[in-house]
Coordinates of C-alpha atoms and ligand atoms in Angstrom, one line a residue:
M1 CA 46.4 -28.7 5.1
S2 CA 43.8 -30.9 3.5
T3 CA 43.4 -30.7 -0.2
P4 CA 40.0 -29.3 -1.3
E5 CA 37.3 -31.8 -2.3
K6 CA 36.5 -31.6 -6.0
H7 CA 32.9 -32.0 -7.2
E8 CA 31.5 -32.2 -10.7
F9 CA 28.5 -30.1 -11.5
Q10 CA 25.3 -32.0 -12.1
A11 CA 25.0 -32.4 -15.9
E12 CA 22.2 -29.9 -16.2
I13 CA 24.0 -27.3 -14.3
A14 CA 27.1 -27.7 -16.5
Q15 CA 24.8 -27.3 -19.5
L16 CA 23.2 -24.2 -17.9
L17 CA 26.6 -22.7 -17.1
N18 CA 27.7 -23.2 -20.6
I19 CA 24.8 -21.3 -21.9
V20 CA 25.1 -18.5 -19.4
I21 CA 28.8 -18.0 -20.1
H22 CA 28.8 -18.4 -23.8
S23 CA 25.6 -16.8 -25.0
L24 CA 25.5 -13.1 -25.6
Y25 CA 23.8 -11.6 -22.7
T26 CA 22.4 -8.1 -23.1
D27 CA 21.5 -7.6 -19.5
K28 CA 24.6 -8.7 -17.7
E29 CA 24.2 -6.2 -14.9
I30 CA 21.3 -8.2 -13.5
F31 CA 23.7 -10.6 -11.8
I32 CA 24.0 -8.0 -9.1
R33 CA 20.2 -8.0 -8.7
E34 CA 20.2 -11.8 -8.5
L35 CA 23.0 -12.0 -5.8
I36 CA 21.4 -9.3 -3.8
S37 CA 18.1 -11.0 -4.0
N38 CA 19.6 -14.2 -2.7
A39 CA 21.3 -12.2 0.1
A40 CA 17.9 -10.6 0.9
D41 CA 16.2 -14.0 0.9
A42 CA 18.9 -15.4 3.3
S43 CA 18.4 -12.4 5.6
E44 CA 14.6 -12.8 5.5
K45 CA 15.0 -16.4 6.4
L46 CA 17.2 -15.6 9.3
K47 CA 14.7 -13.0 10.6
F48 CA 12.1 -15.7 10.5
L49 CA 14.2 -18.1 12.4
Q50 CA 14.9 -15.4 15.0
T51 CA 11.2 -14.8 15.6
S52 CA 10.5 -18.5 15.9
G53 CA 13.1 -18.8 18.7
T54 CA 15.6 -21.1 16.9
E55 CA 19.1 -21.1 18.3
I56 CA 21.3 -19.0 16.1
F57 CA 25.1 -18.6 15.7
E58 CA 26.1 -15.0 16.4
P59 CA 22.6 -13.8 17.4
E60 CA 23.8 -10.2 17.9
R61 CA 25.2 -9.8 14.4
P62 CA 22.9 -7.3 12.6
L63 CA 21.3 -8.2 9.3
A64 CA 23.0 -6.3 6.5
I65 CA 24.0 -6.7 2.9
T66 CA 27.4 -5.3 2.0
V67 CA 28.9 -4.8 -1.4
H68 CA 32.6 -4.0 -2.1
T69 CA 34.2 -3.1 -5.3
D70 CA 37.9 -3.3 -5.8
E71 CA 39.2 -1.9 -9.1
E72 CA 42.7 -3.0 -8.5
A73 CA 41.9 -6.6 -7.6
K74 CA 39.1 -6.5 -10.2
T75 CA 36.6 -8.0 -7.9
I76 CA 33.1 -7.3 -6.7
T77 CA 32.1 -8.9 -3.4
I78 CA 28.6 -9.3 -2.1
A79 CA 28.1 -10.4 1.5
D80 CA 25.2 -11.0 3.9
S81 CA 24.7 -12.1 7.5
G82 CA 21.7 -14.3 6.6
I83 CA 21.3 -18.0 7.2
G84 CA 24.4 -19.1 5.3
M85 CA 24.9 -22.7 4.0
T86 CA 26.2 -25.9 5.4
H87 CA 28.4 -28.3 3.4
A88 CA 25.4 -30.3 2.3
E89 CA 23.5 -27.2 1.3
L90 CA 26.4 -25.9 -0.8
I91 CA 26.3 -29.0 -2.8
E92 CA 22.5 -29.1 -3.0
N93 CA 22.0 -25.4 -3.8
L94 CA 24.9 -24.5 -5.9
G95 CA 25.7 -27.9 -7.5
T96 CA 22.4 -29.4 -8.5
I97 CA 19.3 -28.2 -10.3
A98 CA 16.9 -28.8 -7.4
H99 CA 15.9 -25.2 -7.0
S100 CA 13.1 -23.4 -8.9
G101 CA 14.5 -20.6 -11.0
S102 CA 17.2 -22.4 -12.9
K103 CA 15.1 -25.5 -13.4
A104 CA 12.4 -23.5 -15.1
F105 CA 15.0 -21.9 -17.2
L106 CA 16.3 -25.2 -18.5
E107 CA 12.8 -26.5 -19.2
Q108 CA 12.1 -23.4 -21.2
I109 CA 15.3 -23.9 -23.2
K110 CA 14.4 -27.5 -23.9
Q111 CA 10.9 -26.4 -25.2
T112 CA 12.4 -23.7 -27.4
A113 CA 15.0 -26.1 -28.7
A114 CA 12.3 -28.7 -29.5
A115 CA 10.2 -26.1 -31.3
K116 CA 13.1 -24.6 -33.3
G117 CA 15.3 -27.6 -33.8
G118 CA 18.3 -25.8 -32.4
T119 CA 19.5 -24.8 -29.0
G120 CA 17.4 -21.6 -29.0
A121 CA 19.1 -20.6 -25.8
A122 CA 20.4 -17.2 -26.9
E123 CA 16.9 -16.0 -27.6
I124 CA 15.5 -16.7 -24.2
I125 CA 18.4 -16.4 -21.9
G126 CA 17.8 -12.6 -21.7
Q127 CA 14.5 -13.4 -20.2
F128 CA 15.8 -15.2 -17.2
G129 CA 17.7 -14.2 -14.2
V130 CA 19.1 -17.7 -13.6
G131 CA 19.9 -16.8 -10.1
F132 CA 23.3 -17.5 -8.6
Y133 CA 24.8 -18.8 -11.9
S134 CA 24.3 -15.4 -13.6
A135 CA 27.5 -14.4 -11.7
F136 CA 29.4 -16.5 -14.2
M137 CA 28.4 -14.1 -17.0
V138 CA 31.0 -11.7 -15.6
A139 CA 33.3 -13.9 -13.6
S140 CA 36.4 -15.9 -14.3
K141 CA 36.1 -17.3 -10.9
V142 CA 33.5 -17.2 -8.1
S143 CA 34.2 -18.0 -4.5
V144 CA 31.5 -18.5 -1.9
H145 CA 32.5 -18.3 1.7
T146 CA 29.7 -19.3 3.9
R147 CA 28.8 -20.2 7.5
S148 CA 25.5 -21.6 8.5
Y149 CA 23.4 -20.1 11.3
Q150 CA 23.3 -23.5 12.9
P151 CA 25.7 -23.3 15.9
A152 CA 27.1 -26.8 15.4
E153 CA 28.2 -26.1 11.8
S154 CA 31.4 -24.6 10.6
G155 CA 32.5 -22.5 7.6
W156 CA 33.2 -23.6 4.0
S157 CA 34.6 -22.1 0.9
W158 CA 33.2 -23.0 -2.5
T159 CA 35.1 -22.1 -5.6
S160 CA 34.5 -22.6 -9.3
D161 CA 35.4 -21.2 -12.7
G162 CA 32.0 -22.2 -13.8
V163 CA 33.1 -24.8 -16.4
S164 CA 32.4 -28.2 -15.1
S165 CA 33.4 -28.6 -11.5
Y166 CA 33.8 -26.8 -8.2
E167 CA 35.9 -27.3 -5.0
I168 CA 34.9 -27.1 -1.4
E169 CA 37.2 -26.7 1.5
P170 CA 36.8 -25.9 5.2
A171 CA 37.1 -22.2 6.1
A172 CA 37.8 -21.3 9.7
D173 CA 36.6 -18.2 11.5
L174 CA 33.9 -17.1 9.1
P175 CA 31.1 -14.9 10.5
R176 CA 27.5 -16.0 10.0
G177 CA 26.2 -15.6 6.5
T178 CA 27.6 -15.8 2.9
K179 CA 30.2 -13.8 1.1
I180 CA 30.5 -14.1 -2.6
V181 CA 33.7 -12.9 -4.3
I182 CA 33.6 -12.4 -8.0
Q183 CA 36.8 -12.3 -9.9
L184 CA 35.7 -10.2 -13.0
T185 CA 36.8 -11.1 -16.5
E186 CA 38.8 -8.6 -18.5
A187 CA 35.7 -7.6 -20.4
D188 CA 33.6 -7.0 -17.3
Q189 CA 35.8 -4.6 -15.3
E190 CA 32.9 -2.1 -15.1
Y191 CA 31.4 -4.1 -12.2
A192 CA 34.5 -3.2 -10.1
N193 CA 33.5 0.4 -10.5
A194 CA 31.5 1.8 -7.5
H195 CA 29.4 4.2 -9.6
R196 CA 28.4 1.6 -12.1
V197 CA 27.5 -0.8 -9.3
E198 CA 25.6 1.9 -7.3
S199 CA 23.4 2.7 -10.3
V200 CA 22.5 -1.0 -10.7
I201 CA 21.7 -1.5 -7.0
K202 CA 19.5 1.7 -7.1
R203 CA 17.7 0.4 -10.1
Y204 CA 16.8 -3.1 -9.0
S205 CA 17.3 -3.3 -5.2
N206 CA 16.5 0.1 -3.8
F207 CA 13.7 -1.2 -1.6
V208 CA 15.3 -4.4 -0.4
G209 CA 14.4 -4.9 3.3
A210 CA 17.9 -5.2 4.7
P211 CA 20.2 -2.2 4.4
I212 CA 22.7 -2.4 1.5
E213 CA 26.0 -0.8 1.9
L214 CA 28.4 -0.1 -1.0
N215 CA 32.0 0.4 0.1
G216 CA 30.8 1.4 3.5
T217 CA 28.0 3.8 2.5
A218 CA 24.3 3.0 2.6
V219 CA 22.7 3.0 -0.8
N220 CA 19.2 1.8 -0.4
T221 CA 17.8 4.6 1.7
I222 CA 14.2 4.2 0.8
N223 CA 12.0 1.7 2.6
A224 CA 9.7 -0.7 0.9
I225 CA 6.7 0.9 2.6
W226 CA 4.2 -1.0 0.5
T227 CA 5.0 -4.2 2.4
R228 CA 4.1 -2.6 5.7
G229 CA 0.6 -2.3 7.1
K230 CA -1.3 0.9 6.4
S231 CA -1.3 1.9 10.0
E232 CA 2.5 1.6 10.2
V233 CA 3.1 4.2 7.5
T234 CA 2.8 7.9 8.0
D235 CA 1.4 10.4 5.5
T236 CA 4.9 12.0 5.2
E237 CA 6.4 8.6 4.4
Y238 CA 3.8 8.0 1.7
E239 CA 4.4 11.4 0.3
E240 CA 8.1 11.1 0.2
F241 CA 7.9 7.7 -1.3
Y242 CA 5.6 9.0 -4.0
K243 CA 7.8 12.0 -4.9
F244 CA 10.7 9.6 -5.2
I245 CA 9.2 7.0 -7.4
G246 CA 6.9 9.3 -9.2
H247 CA 9.5 12.0 -9.9
D248 CA 7.0 14.6 -8.9
I249 CA 7.3 17.7 -6.8
D250 CA 3.6 17.8 -5.8
A251 CA 2.0 15.4 -3.3
P252 CA -0.3 12.9 -4.9
L253 CA -4.1 13.5 -5.2
Y254 CA -5.0 9.9 -4.2
R255 CA -3.2 7.0 -2.8
L256 CA -4.4 3.4 -2.6
H257 CA -2.5 1.0 -0.4
F258 CA -3.8 -2.5 -0.2
S259 CA -2.9 -6.1 0.0
A260 CA -4.7 -9.3 -1.0
D261 CA -3.8 -13.0 -0.9
A262 CA -6.6 -14.4 -3.1
P263 CA -6.9 -15.0 -6.0
I264 CA -3.4 -13.8 -6.2
D265 CA -0.8 -12.4 -3.7
I266 CA -0.6 -8.7 -4.2
K267 CA 0.8 -5.8 -2.2
A268 CA 0.1 -2.6 -4.1
L269 CA 0.7 1.1 -3.4
L270 CA -0.8 3.2 -6.1
F271 CA -0.9 6.9 -6.6
V272 CA -2.8 9.4 -8.7
P273 CA -0.8 12.5 -9.4
K274 CA -2.3 15.9 -8.9
H275 CA -2.1 16.8 -12.6
S276 CA -2.4 14.9 -15.8
R277 CA 0.7 15.5 -17.9
E278 CA -1.2 14.6 -21.0
K279 CA -3.7 17.3 -20.3
L280 CA -0.9 19.8 -20.2
G281 CA -0.1 18.7 -23.8
M282 CA 2.7 16.4 -23.0
P283 CA 3.0 13.2 -25.1
K284 CA 1.2 10.1 -24.1
T285 CA 2.1 9.1 -20.5
E286 CA 3.9 5.8 -19.9
S287 CA 2.6 3.8 -16.9
E288 CA 4.9 4.3 -13.9
V289 CA 3.8 1.3 -11.9
H290 CA 6.8 -0.9 -11.1
L291 CA 6.5 -4.6 -10.6
Y292 CA 8.3 -6.2 -7.7
C293 CA 8.6 -9.6 -6.3
R294 CA 9.5 -9.5 -2.6
K295 CA 11.0 -6.0 -2.8
I296 CA 13.2 -6.9 -5.8
L297 CA 12.4 -5.0 -9.0
I298 CA 11.2 -7.3 -11.8
Q299 CA 10.1 -4.8 -14.3
S300 CA 10.1 -1.0 -14.1
K301 CA 7.2 0.8 -15.8
S302 CA 5.6 -2.6 -16.2
K303 CA 3.6 -3.1 -19.3
G304 CA 0.4 -5.0 -19.1
L305 CA 0.0 -4.6 -15.4
F306 CA -2.8 -2.1 -15.9
P307 CA -5.0 -1.4 -18.9
E308 CA -3.7 1.4 -21.2
W309 CA -6.3 3.9 -19.9
L310 CA -4.9 3.7 -16.4
R311 CA -1.5 4.8 -17.6
F312 CA -1.6 7.9 -15.3
L313 CA -1.1 5.7 -12.2
K314 CA 2.2 5.6 -10.4
G315 CA 3.4 3.2 -7.8
V316 CA 4.4 -0.3 -7.0
V317 CA 2.9 -3.7 -7.2
D318 CA 4.6 -6.5 -5.4
S319 CA 3.5 -10.1 -5.9
E320 CA 5.1 -13.1 -4.3
D321 CA 3.4 -15.3 -6.9
L322 CA 5.8 -13.9 -9.5
P323 CA 8.7 -16.1 -10.3
L324 CA 11.6 -13.8 -9.7
N325 CA 13.8 -14.9 -12.5
I326 CA 11.4 -15.9 -15.2
S327 CA 10.6 -14.6 -18.6
R328 CA 10.6 -10.8 -18.2
E329 CA 9.9 -10.1 -21.8
T330 CA 7.0 -12.4 -22.3
M331 CA 5.5 -11.6 -18.9
Q332 CA 3.2 -9.0 -20.4
D333 CA 1.1 -11.7 -22.0
S334 CA 1.2 -14.3 -19.3
A335 CA -2.0 -15.5 -17.6
L336 CA -0.5 -14.3 -14.3
M337 CA -0.2 -10.8 -15.6
Q338 CA -3.8 -10.8 -16.9
K339 CA -4.9 -11.9 -13.5
L340 CA -3.0 -9.1 -11.8
N341 CA -4.4 -6.7 -14.3
K342 CA -7.9 -7.7 -13.6
V343 CA -7.6 -7.7 -9.9
L344 CA -5.7 -4.4 -9.8
S345 CA -8.0 -2.4 -12.2
T346 CA -11.2 -3.7 -10.5
K347 CA -9.8 -2.7 -7.2
F348 CA -8.8 0.7 -8.3
L349 CA -12.1 1.5 -9.9
K350 CA -13.9 0.4 -6.7
F351 CA -11.5 2.7 -4.8
L352 CA -12.5 5.6 -7.1
D353 CA -16.1 4.9 -6.6
E354 CA -15.7 5.0 -2.8
E355 CA -13.6 8.2 -3.0
A356 CA -16.3 9.8 -5.2
K357 CA -19.0 9.0 -2.7
G358 CA -16.8 10.0 0.3
D359 CA -15.5 13.4 -1.0
A360 CA -17.3 14.6 -4.1
E361 CA -15.3 17.8 -4.4
K362 CA -12.0 16.0 -4.4
Y363 CA -13.3 13.5 -6.9
A364 CA -14.5 16.4 -9.1
E365 CA -10.9 17.6 -9.1
F366 CA -9.8 14.1 -10.1
F367 CA -12.4 13.9 -12.8
K368 CA -11.3 17.2 -14.3
E369 CA -7.8 16.0 -14.7
F370 CA -8.3 12.4 -15.5
G371 CA -11.9 12.0 -16.6
H372 CA -10.7 11.7 -20.2
F373 CA -8.8 8.5 -19.3
L374 CA -11.9 6.9 -17.9
K375 CA -13.8 7.9 -21.1
E376 CA -11.0 6.3 -23.1
G377 CA -11.6 3.2 -21.0
I378 CA -15.2 3.1 -21.8
V379 CA -14.6 3.4 -25.5
S380 CA -11.6 1.1 -25.8
D381 CA -12.1 -1.6 -23.2
Y382 CA -15.3 -3.6 -22.6
T383 CA -14.2 -5.2 -19.4
H384 CA -14.9 -2.3 -17.0
R385 CA -17.5 -0.4 -18.9
E386 CA -20.2 -0.5 -16.2
A387 CA -17.9 0.4 -13.4
L388 CA -16.5 3.3 -15.5
A389 CA -19.9 4.6 -16.4
K390 CA -20.7 5.0 -12.7
L391 CA -17.6 7.2 -12.4
L392 CA -18.7 9.7 -15.1
R393 CA -19.8 13.2 -14.1
Y394 CA -21.8 15.6 -16.1
E395 CA -23.5 18.9 -15.6
T396 CA -27.2 18.6 -16.2
S397 CA -30.1 20.9 -16.9
A398 CA -30.9 20.5 -13.2
S399 CA -27.4 20.6 -11.7
E400 CA -24.6 23.0 -12.3
T401 CA -22.3 20.8 -10.3
P402 CA -21.3 17.8 -12.3
A403 CA -23.5 14.8 -11.3
A404 CA -23.3 11.1 -11.6
I405 CA -25.7 9.5 -14.1
A406 CA -27.1 7.5 -11.1
D407 CA -28.1 10.8 -9.5
Y408 CA -29.9 11.8 -12.7
V409 CA -31.7 8.4 -12.8
S410 CA -32.8 8.9 -9.2
R411 CA -34.5 12.1 -10.2
M412 CA -36.3 10.8 -13.3
P413 CA -40.1 11.2 -13.2
E414 CA -41.9 7.9 -13.4
E415 CA -43.1 8.3 -17.0
Q416 CA -39.6 9.1 -18.2
K417 CA -38.1 6.0 -19.7
D418 CA -34.8 7.1 -21.2
I419 CA -31.8 9.2 -20.2
Y420 CA -31.3 12.2 -22.4
F421 CA -28.1 14.1 -23.3
I422 CA -27.2 17.0 -25.4
S423 CA -23.8 18.2 -26.7
G424 CA -22.8 21.8 -26.7
S425 CA -19.8 23.9 -26.1
S426 CA -21.1 25.3 -22.8
R427 CA -24.0 25.2 -20.5
E428 CA -25.5 28.3 -22.2
A429 CA -25.3 26.6 -25.6
C430 CA -27.0 23.5 -24.3
L431 CA -29.8 25.5 -22.7
A432 CA -30.3 27.5 -25.9
S433 CA -30.4 24.5 -28.1
P434 CA -33.6 23.8 -30.0
Y435 CA -33.1 20.1 -29.2
Y436 CA -33.5 21.0 -25.5
E437 CA -36.9 22.8 -25.9
G438 CA -39.1 19.7 -26.0
L439 CA -37.4 18.0 -23.1
Q440 CA -37.5 21.2 -21.1
A441 CA -41.3 21.5 -21.8
K442 CA -41.7 17.9 -20.6
N443 CA -39.7 18.7 -17.5
Y444 CA -37.1 16.0 -18.3
E445 CA -33.6 16.5 -17.1
V446 CA -30.8 16.4 -19.7
L447 CA -27.2 15.6 -19.3
F448 CA -25.0 18.3 -20.8
L449 CA -21.9 17.1 -22.7
F450 CA -19.3 19.7 -23.2
D451 CA -16.6 17.4 -24.5
P452 CA -17.1 16.4 -28.2
W453 CA -15.9 12.9 -27.5
D454 CA -18.6 12.3 -24.9
E455 CA -21.0 11.4 -27.6
F456 CA -18.8 8.5 -28.5
V457 CA -18.8 7.5 -24.9
M458 CA -22.6 7.6 -24.9
D459 CA -22.6 5.6 -28.1
H460 CA -20.4 2.9 -26.5
L461 CA -22.4 2.8 -23.3
Q462 CA -25.8 2.6 -25.0
E463 CA -27.5 2.4 -21.6
F464 CA -27.1 3.0 -17.9
D465 CA -28.8 1.1 -15.2
G466 CA -31.0 -0.6 -17.9
K467 CA -32.1 2.8 -19.3
K468 CA -31.2 3.9 -22.8
L469 CA -29.0 6.9 -23.3
I470 CA -30.6 9.0 -26.0
A471 CA -29.3 12.1 -27.8
A472 CA -31.8 14.9 -27.3
E473 CA -32.1 15.4 -31.0
K474 CA -33.2 11.8 -31.3
A475 CA -35.7 12.0 -28.5
E476 CA -39.1 10.9 -29.5
I477 CA -41.2 13.3 -27.6
A478 CA -44.6 14.6 -28.6
L479 CA -45.8 17.8 -27.1
D480 CA -49.5 18.8 -27.4
K481 CA -50.0 20.3 -30.8
A482 CA -53.0 22.2 -29.7
E483 CA -51.5 25.6 -30.5
S484 CA -50.6 24.8 -34.1
K485 CA -51.1 27.8 -36.3
L486 CA -51.5 25.6 -39.4
D487 CA -53.9 22.8 -40.1
D488 CA -52.5 19.5 -41.2
D489 CA -53.0 20.1 -44.9
A490 CA -51.4 23.5 -44.9
A491 CA -48.5 22.2 -42.8
R492 CA -47.9 19.3 -45.3
L493 CA -48.1 21.7 -48.3
L494 CA -45.6 24.0 -46.6
C495 CA -43.2 21.1 -46.0
N496 CA -43.4 20.2 -49.6
F497 CA -42.7 23.8 -50.6
I498 CA -39.7 24.0 -48.3
K499 CA -38.3 20.7 -49.6
E500 CA -38.7 22.0 -53.2
S501 CA -37.0 25.3 -52.2
L502 CA -34.0 23.5 -50.6
G503 CA -33.7 20.8 -53.1
D504 CA -30.7 18.4 -52.4
K505 CA -29.5 20.3 -49.4
V506 CA -32.0 18.5 -47.2
D507 CA -33.3 14.9 -47.1
E508 CA -36.8 15.3 -45.8
V509 CA -38.9 18.1 -44.4
G510 CA -41.4 17.2 -41.8
I511 CA -43.5 18.5 -38.9
S512 CA -42.0 18.6 -35.5
S513 CA -43.9 17.8 -32.4
R514 CA -41.2 18.8 -30.0
L515 CA -40.4 22.4 -30.7
V516 CA -41.6 25.3 -28.5
D517 CA -39.7 28.5 -29.4
S518 CA -37.7 27.6 -32.4
P519 CA -39.2 27.8 -35.9
A520 CA -37.3 24.7 -37.1
V521 CA -34.6 22.3 -36.3
V522 CA -32.2 20.0 -38.3
V523 CA -32.2 16.3 -37.4
E524 CA -29.8 13.8 -38.8
S525 CA -31.6 11.4 -41.1
D526 CA -29.2 8.5 -40.2
K527 CA -30.3 7.1 -36.9
H528 CA -26.7 6.6 -35.6
M529 CA -25.7 10.1 -36.4
T530 CA -26.0 13.2 -34.3
S531 CA -25.2 16.8 -35.1
S532 CA -22.2 16.9 -32.8
M533 CA -20.8 13.7 -34.4
R534 CA -21.3 15.3 -37.7
R535 CA -19.2 18.3 -36.5
I536 CA -16.4 16.0 -35.4
L537 CA -16.5 14.1 -38.7
K538 CA -16.5 17.4 -40.5
N539 CA -13.3 18.4 -38.7
L540 CA -11.7 15.0 -39.3
N541 CA -12.2 14.9 -43.0
R542 CA -12.0 18.5 -43.7
G543 CA -13.8 19.5 -46.9
E544 CA -15.1 16.1 -47.7
A545 CA -18.8 15.8 -48.2
N546 CA -20.7 13.9 -45.6
P547 CA -22.7 11.0 -47.1
F548 CA -25.6 11.5 -44.7
K549 CA -28.2 14.2 -45.2
Q550 CA -30.2 16.0 -42.6
N551 CA -33.9 16.3 -42.2
L552 CA -35.6 19.6 -41.4
E553 CA -38.4 19.6 -38.9
I554 CA -40.6 22.7 -38.7
N555 CA -42.6 24.0 -35.8
P556 CA -46.2 24.5 -37.0
A557 CA -47.0 26.5 -33.8
H558 CA -44.4 29.2 -34.7
P559 CA -45.8 32.4 -36.2
M560 CA -43.1 32.4 -38.8
M561 CA -44.4 29.2 -40.3
A562 CA -47.9 30.6 -40.6
G563 CA -46.4 33.7 -42.3
L564 CA -44.3 31.5 -44.6
E565 CA -47.3 29.5 -45.6
A566 CA -49.1 32.7 -46.5
A567 CA -46.1 34.1 -48.4
R568 CA -45.8 30.8 -50.3
Q569 CA -48.9 31.8 -52.2
T570 CA -48.6 35.6 -52.4
N571 CA -44.8 36.0 -52.9
P572 CA -43.1 32.6 -53.7
E573 CA -39.8 34.3 -54.4
L574 CA -39.6 35.8 -50.9
A575 CA -41.0 32.6 -49.4
K576 CA -38.2 30.6 -51.1
Q577 CA -35.6 32.9 -49.6
V578 CA -37.2 32.7 -46.1
A579 CA -37.3 28.8 -46.4
E580 CA -33.6 28.8 -47.2
Q581 CA -32.9 31.1 -44.3
V582 CA -34.9 29.0 -41.9
F583 CA -32.8 26.0 -42.9
D584 CA -29.5 27.9 -42.5
N585 CA -30.6 29.2 -39.1
A586 CA -31.3 25.7 -38.0
L587 CA -27.8 24.7 -39.2
I588 CA -26.3 27.6 -37.3
S589 CA -27.9 26.5 -34.1
A590 CA -26.7 22.9 -34.6
G591 CA -23.2 24.4 -35.3
L592 CA -23.2 23.0 -38.8
L593 CA -23.4 26.0 -41.2
E594 CA -20.7 25.6 -43.8
D595 CA -20.8 28.7 -45.8
P596 CA -21.8 32.0 -44.1
N597 CA -21.2 34.1 -47.2
A598 CA -24.1 32.7 -49.2
M599 CA -26.3 33.2 -46.2
L600 CA -25.2 36.8 -45.7
K601 CA -26.0 37.7 -49.3
R602 CA -29.5 36.3 -48.7
I603 CA -30.0 38.1 -45.4
N604 CA -29.0 41.4 -47.1
S605 CA -31.5 40.8 -49.8
L606 CA -34.2 40.0 -47.2
L607 CA -33.4 43.1 -45.2
E608 CA -33.5 45.1 -48.4
Q609 CA -37.0 43.9 -49.2
L610 CA -38.0 44.6 -45.6
V611 CA -37.0 48.2 -45.6
A612 CA -38.1 48.8 -49.2
K613 CA -41.7 48.4 -48.2
Ligands
LIG701 P1 16.8 -19.3 -6.3 O1 17.2 -18.0 -5.6 O2 15.8 -19.1 -7.4 O3 16.5 -20.4 -5.4 P2 19.5 -19.2 -7.1 O4 20.3 -19.8 -8.2 O5 19.6 -17.7 -7.0 O6 18.1 -19.7 -7.2 O7 20.1 -19.7 -5.7 C1 20.1 -21.1 -5.4 C2 20.0 -21.4 -4.0 O8 21.3 -21.2 -3.4 C3 19.1 -20.6 -3.2 O9 17.8 -21.1 -3.3 C4 19.6 -20.7 -1.8 O10 19.2 -21.9 -1.1 C5 21.1 -20.8 -2.0 N1 21.7 -19.5 -1.9 C6 22.1 -18.6 -2.8 N2 22.7 -17.5 -2.3 C7 22.6 -17.6 -1.0 C8 23.0 -16.8 0.1 N3 23.6 -15.6 -0.1 N4 22.8 -17.3 1.4 C9 22.2 -18.5 1.6 N5 21.8 -19.3 0.6 C10 22.0 -18.9 -0.7
LIG702 MG1 18.0 -16.4 -6.4

């Protein structure tokens, strides 16, 4: 028998191995992912050769990845029937630094070392897969038995303890492909345990294209359906896949399956669940979109892949442009991630827009569950504001079915310049609001906002389609004042009287040109404030006084105002009480009355005077 040839590792590989073996590695289990990923690559490559008509050794041998654990022998073996390696390839691939992943790793180490003045390796090693060499994290010895697909080649065994050298010797009768036997160190016996290994395979390699068998049993039962064409996947397959990765018992509400090559390679399969868990009162959802590179998991629940407000999405994103074994921790901030984020969220919003147009009823269901997230997007993220605004739906004075703002705009009469909205707890409350009267009289449609946070949404949007979004109470509309029951002087004197009666409670008292049925209305004196914002602020800082005052606007056409003007002269005491009550009534209709007790006392006194007559 010939003695094995001995080879020294290239200096950089020796350095790399030294780091891999001697640095504390928190994620040791990923060596399984790395070896399976190599086996999957080798299988894919063989598949490609098959389709291109190349002559192949053992053409009938099926493509499979097999894993064997042996607790007695303390080994784990990972084998494939892929392209295998020739003698030259063994030296090139496993003895030099020519290939991508490990090279990038070493460069990163050098940079970190230069920046920190030390080796810096321990800090970043956890961010890399370092491919094949990661096996040495758990191995005292690694043997690679391999036979190339090329018919004229023969088999070889490569062995190393990962220190400085490796040996190669001929191996007869090997089947096509590569078998890697890992002799585990005393400390890493867990990887000879089938359960432990199964959980690692399921975690990282569940969707690998070739079947993976562990000790004779198939473990990756689920297909990577996102890599197939839309027409090749059935609804049932989609649904089962969703239920599996989404941990859901219901079918999804929406699914988006697409692929793109530019500006970046993406295959994505995204789902919107039927229900929002946050809406049910569960804590903040974590994004459940997993990031893959060629069917190998890179990061589960990937952070940064989507903006925060799309955290309700579930699914898979696969990009071949991702380096498989690079920088998992810092990936979140990488330019690549930002590019993915932009492409994915833009695509998803476009999808929603199309869905909304295609099936409004289904979209309404979506909006009920997830509208809040879109609003969060408008308030927190400038990037997609316009696209998000198109997706909002509101009831309006003209439409009981929630409508898009664009629909509202399409109905605007020519002379109407702005878009109006009003906040209230219900449709009835909005219709009864004194702020609605003037707009109704003008025949202007008004958006009804039932969610208190909608006003913040409006505040962030400012405009839609070039038209300003204006709170009804800030609307500058002038109705004809022909029916005024008071002349200008009398009205001004009445305003002064009411201001005197109310004192500090009110900022200014003026004449309204937009009231029809209500005697008076409160209007925020600050131009950024609205009554519903005041309500929210009041709830937020309970008890604390609000620095902004309100104005009171009176309706000179209302009979009560004519009566009050008369009473001001004949019975100032009664007139003062009525003025106070008018103000309180206006506060009630704005939902802002603080102390009903003082008001009740006054009403009782007024009633007493009424019946005493
Ligand atoms: P990478 O996969 O990033 O290239 P690795 O360190 O994981 O880096 O693998 C180094 C090289 O060794 C691979 O590029 C491949 O050419 C070769 N190789 C590793 N495992 C196998 C295998 N099971 N079958 C064939 N070639 C392999
Ligand atoms: Mg690899």
